[in-house]
Amino acid sequence: RLPETVPEVQSEVTDFRSLVSNPTSTGWQKPARHLYGVLISPLSNRLDRYHRLVIVPSGALNALPFAALVGPDGKPLAIRHALVALPSATVLQFCRARNPGPVSKPVLFAIGHASAGKYPPLPGTLQEVADIHSLYPGAEVEANDQFTKDHVVQQAPLFDVVHFATHGILDRRHPQDSAIICADGPFDIQHLVDLRLHAGLVVLSACETGLGRLYRGDEMVGLTRSMMLAGTPSVLATLWSVADHSTAQFMSDFYRSLKAGHDKAAALQSAQVSLMKQYPHPFYWAPFQLQGDWR
């Protein structure tokens, strides 16, 4: 049980998120240590012998970057454990039944130089998918004006991994209007759930794709859940707006670890630890969160 009241923890999580989601902020280490003491330290003696830590967050903890919590030794939790999030413990059984096995053939969608209405181009996404394509020469690349909603519908069900490098739009008031941005406009949740995916992993390399709106029963409705409903057992998403260049580097490291045979959680941990050496601030490496089956 939490040693503090729920409203106090919620307020601390909100303040901590404000610090770590701003790359110019300072003073994030103190609340990172405090939240570690509240949430992790009571269990630390039991956790030390485990490499993987599976978290089923509740309430405001759905938005907490657990990876950035700092232990008494000064190390972030991302160094101590490979982290996985689940909407509920029972969801793992559902996800595992849908997991097709190792990654071998990704389809890579990138907004690139395309300008979809009010959403600006993201040329860095082209480098991101180029780096991944160099690791998986058999990958299909749909970039710039080829990255249309029709192409997503046609291609996404055919591949082991579906990677979106684009804008993510989070609508907290009306989560069904949250979307990823294609060259021809928003692809919203109501249509994403109909994709009939067979992929073992969907990567949402965009802003705030791991968030949504909490409903009664702690159910988080957003892009991540829509991808699981569409058929994938694992989603790599983000907790805040991410930087273009560092994200491309993170994704390259993540896929390199996957190809080396690491499971998804271990690949996430490896990429985070690698990125924090160059970018120590959690803004760059802590927003990435794996939800679902880690295998």
XYZ file of C-alpha atoms in Angstrom:
295
model
C 0.000 0.000 0.000
C 1.191 3.522 -0.754
C 2.402 5.262 2.398
C 0.954 8.567 1.182
C -2.560 9.576 0.263
C -3.566 9.235 -3.371
C -4.058 13.009 -3.993
C -0.506 13.699 -2.769
C 0.983 11.084 -5.095
C -1.073 12.399 -8.024
C 0.197 15.919 -7.410
C 3.802 14.723 -7.157
C 3.494 12.761 -10.401
C 2.084 15.812 -12.199
C 4.907 18.042 -10.942
C 7.549 15.437 -11.817
C 6.177 15.022 -15.347
C 6.375 18.785 -15.852
C 10.067 18.659 -15.009
C 11.163 15.628 -17.011
C 9.089 16.494 -20.098
C 10.963 19.806 -20.432
C 14.537 19.349 -21.711
C 15.703 22.643 -20.161
C 14.384 21.935 -16.657
C 16.619 21.329 -13.642
C 15.979 19.868 -10.217
C 14.219 16.711 -11.436
C 16.518 14.410 -9.455
C 15.041 15.234 -6.033
C 11.412 14.353 -6.913
C 12.713 11.354 -8.884
C 14.343 10.040 -5.701
C 11.278 10.825 -3.608
C 8.861 9.012 -5.925
C 11.257 6.063 -6.045
C 11.137 5.996 -2.254
C 7.344 6.047 -2.234
C 6.666 3.582 -5.052
C 9.696 1.304 -5.380
C 11.691 1.245 -2.130
C 9.031 -0.636 -0.096
C 9.487 -3.515 -2.566
C 13.185 -3.150 -3.356
C 14.314 -6.179 -1.342
C 11.959 -8.377 -3.368
C 12.783 -6.782 -6.720
C 16.585 -6.882 -6.653
C 16.779 -10.487 -7.899
C 14.556 -9.773 -10.935
C 15.683 -8.239 -14.206
C 12.223 -7.462 -15.619
C 9.677 -5.320 -13.801
C 6.061 -5.438 -15.002
C 3.961 -2.481 -13.859
C 0.159 -2.265 -13.843
C -0.296 1.454 -13.138
C -3.356 3.026 -11.571
C -4.783 6.523 -11.992
C -2.114 9.203 -12.366
C 0.606 6.529 -12.427
C -0.421 5.770 -16.029
C 1.387 8.970 -16.998
C 4.439 8.455 -14.780
C 7.781 7.730 -16.497
C 8.885 4.979 -14.113
C 12.131 4.697 -16.076
C 13.257 8.080 -14.695
C 12.752 7.298 -10.992
C 16.119 7.374 -9.231
C 17.173 4.905 -6.546
C 19.428 5.480 -3.507
C 22.449 4.541 -5.624
C 21.718 7.425 -8.011
C 20.762 5.120 -10.882
C 17.478 5.472 -12.789
C 15.076 2.537 -12.627
C 15.674 1.992 -16.368
C 19.202 0.857 -15.550
C 18.113 -1.508 -12.779
C 15.193 -3.171 -14.593
C 13.748 -3.792 -18.049
C 10.317 -2.159 -17.704
C 6.948 -3.229 -19.112
C 3.504 -1.699 -18.553
C 0.165 -3.483 -18.688
C -3.343 -2.020 -18.509
C -4.221 -5.003 -16.288
C -2.606 -8.292 -15.307
C -5.207 -10.279 -17.248
C -4.345 -8.430 -20.488
C -1.016 -10.298 -20.645
C -2.782 -13.574 -21.380
C -4.695 -11.905 -24.219
C -1.517 -10.317 -25.601
C 0.537 -13.504 -25.366
C -2.051 -15.495 -27.313
C -1.658 -13.015 -30.187
C 2.124 -12.851 -30.231
C 3.372 -14.327 -33.533
C 7.005 -14.610 -32.474
C 10.331 -12.975 -33.455
C 10.553 -9.797 -35.508
C 11.706 -10.299 -39.083
C 9.782 -8.072 -41.490
C 8.805 -4.478 -40.576
C 6.716 -1.970 -42.503
C 7.981 1.558 -41.873
C 5.698 4.569 -42.237
C 7.280 8.046 -42.132
C 5.648 11.436 -42.631
C 8.989 12.862 -43.837
C 8.614 15.962 -45.997
C 4.858 15.586 -46.433
C 2.784 18.385 -44.912
C -0.610 17.083 -43.820
C -2.693 20.214 -43.450
C -1.679 22.112 -40.298
C 0.888 19.468 -39.298
C 4.444 20.364 -40.341
C 6.876 17.995 -42.085
C 9.223 15.864 -39.986
C 12.249 15.240 -42.220
C 14.049 13.485 -39.360
C 11.596 10.592 -39.631
C 13.159 9.689 -42.988
C 16.529 9.148 -41.318
C 14.787 7.137 -38.604
C 13.248 4.670 -41.039
C 16.397 4.605 -43.191
C 18.418 3.450 -40.179
C 15.879 0.732 -39.390
C 15.725 -0.328 -43.049
C 19.504 -0.797 -43.047
C 19.049 -3.343 -40.239
C 16.113 -5.062 -41.984
C 16.732 -4.849 -45.744
C 13.438 -6.667 -46.401
C 11.454 -3.913 -44.709
C 8.789 -2.019 -46.661
C 9.059 1.789 -46.505
C 6.034 4.047 -47.041
C 7.245 7.632 -46.744
C 6.213 11.169 -47.636
C 3.136 11.222 -49.892
C 3.040 7.395 -50.005
C 2.194 7.348 -46.305
C -1.568 7.508 -46.801
C -4.423 6.037 -44.787
C -5.200 3.611 -47.626
C -1.604 2.370 -47.657
C -1.722 1.812 -43.898
C -4.903 -0.246 -44.279
C -3.356 -2.276 -47.121
C 0.168 -2.792 -45.721
C -0.072 -2.860 -41.916
C -1.802 -6.291 -41.648
C 0.946 -7.956 -43.744
C 4.018 -7.355 -41.558
C 5.608 -8.508 -38.290
C 6.239 -4.951 -37.103
C 4.352 -1.765 -37.916
C 6.417 1.364 -37.270
C 4.867 4.846 -37.427
C 7.268 7.817 -37.464
C 4.944 10.791 -37.578
C 2.867 13.206 -35.506
C 0.660 11.826 -32.761
C -2.434 13.768 -31.743
C -3.866 13.234 -28.252
C -7.401 14.459 -27.596
C -7.996 14.054 -23.861
C -11.604 15.260 -23.978
C -12.589 13.064 -26.902
C -10.050 10.206 -27.013
C -11.783 8.630 -30.024
C -10.481 11.631 -31.995
C -6.847 10.941 -31.062
C -4.906 10.044 -34.202
C -1.664 9.453 -36.013
C -1.058 11.794 -38.932
C -0.712 10.441 -42.457
C 0.142 12.443 -45.554
C -3.561 12.759 -46.321
C -4.653 13.668 -42.809
C -5.466 12.174 -39.379
C -6.021 8.431 -38.994
C -8.121 8.326 -35.832
C -8.713 5.634 -33.230
C -12.128 4.690 -34.571
C -10.466 3.514 -37.795
C -7.197 2.219 -36.322
C -9.028 -0.471 -34.332
C -10.272 -1.945 -37.620
C -6.781 -2.633 -39.026
C -6.830 -6.400 -38.227
C -3.125 -6.472 -37.405
C -1.023 -9.634 -37.247
C 2.126 -7.792 -36.138
C 3.873 -8.751 -32.925
C 4.855 -5.133 -32.336
C 3.544 -1.679 -33.197
C 5.902 1.257 -32.634
C 4.299 4.684 -32.307
C 7.300 6.952 -32.767
C 5.309 10.114 -32.256
C 4.251 12.467 -29.472
C 2.175 11.377 -26.438
C 1.053 8.131 -28.075
C 1.129 6.270 -24.761
C -1.425 8.543 -23.130
C -5.190 8.773 -23.308
C -8.185 9.336 -21.090
C -8.860 7.351 -17.939
C -12.360 5.966 -17.520
C -14.032 4.168 -14.632
C -12.199 0.982 -13.766
C -8.818 2.584 -14.640
C -9.289 1.862 -18.333
C -7.032 4.049 -20.474
C -8.560 4.830 -23.862
C -6.024 6.027 -26.416
C -3.798 5.054 -29.338
C -2.013 2.238 -27.495
C -5.218 0.474 -26.538
C -6.590 0.908 -30.066
C -3.550 -0.905 -31.484
C -4.039 -3.767 -29.039
C -7.694 -3.999 -30.029
C -6.549 -4.069 -33.662
C -4.566 -7.226 -32.898
C -1.016 -6.459 -31.762
C 0.254 -7.841 -28.418
C 2.940 -5.175 -27.879
C 3.072 -1.409 -28.373
C 6.052 0.889 -27.917
C 4.691 4.385 -27.338
C 5.637 7.736 -25.777
C 4.509 9.692 -22.718
C 5.261 13.197 -24.044
C 6.409 15.131 -27.108
C 9.739 13.700 -28.233
C 12.763 15.203 -29.974
C 13.277 14.336 -33.629
C 17.026 13.580 -33.716
C 17.404 11.734 -30.405
C 14.303 9.649 -31.150
C 15.826 8.488 -34.430
C 18.949 7.404 -32.525
C 16.860 5.641 -29.879
C 14.872 3.710 -32.488
C 18.005 2.606 -34.293
C 19.432 1.224 -31.031
C 16.102 -0.416 -30.140
C 15.832 -2.302 -33.431
C 19.503 -3.258 -33.353
C 18.917 -4.910 -29.971
C 15.811 -6.674 -31.274
C 17.760 -8.045 -34.206
C 20.484 -9.254 -31.823
C 17.885 -11.477 -30.173
C 16.859 -9.455 -27.120
C 13.218 -9.421 -26.110
C 11.298 -6.158 -26.518
C 11.687 -5.035 -22.903
C 15.426 -5.736 -22.918
C 15.767 -3.911 -26.257
C 13.946 -0.916 -24.790
C 16.232 -0.903 -21.760
C 19.342 -1.177 -23.916
C 18.260 1.743 -26.113
C 17.398 3.907 -23.093
C 20.697 3.222 -21.335
C 22.605 3.946 -24.543
C 20.745 7.220 -25.165
C 21.129 8.528 -21.606
C 24.922 8.455 -22.015
C 24.630 11.143 -24.682
C 21.454 12.810 -23.427
C 21.398 12.583 -19.598
C 18.136 14.480 -19.172
C 15.114 12.103 -18.930
C 13.253 14.166 -21.503
C 15.125 12.286 -24.230
C 15.097 8.661 -23.014
C 12.334 8.299 -20.396
C 9.155 8.861 -22.472
C 9.403 5.519 -24.277
C 7.184 2.869 -22.747
C 6.528 -0.731 -23.766
C 2.996 -1.976 -23.159
C 1.853 -5.584 -23.509
C 3.844 -8.774 -24.072
C 7.613 -8.274 -23.788
C 8.608 -11.435 -25.696
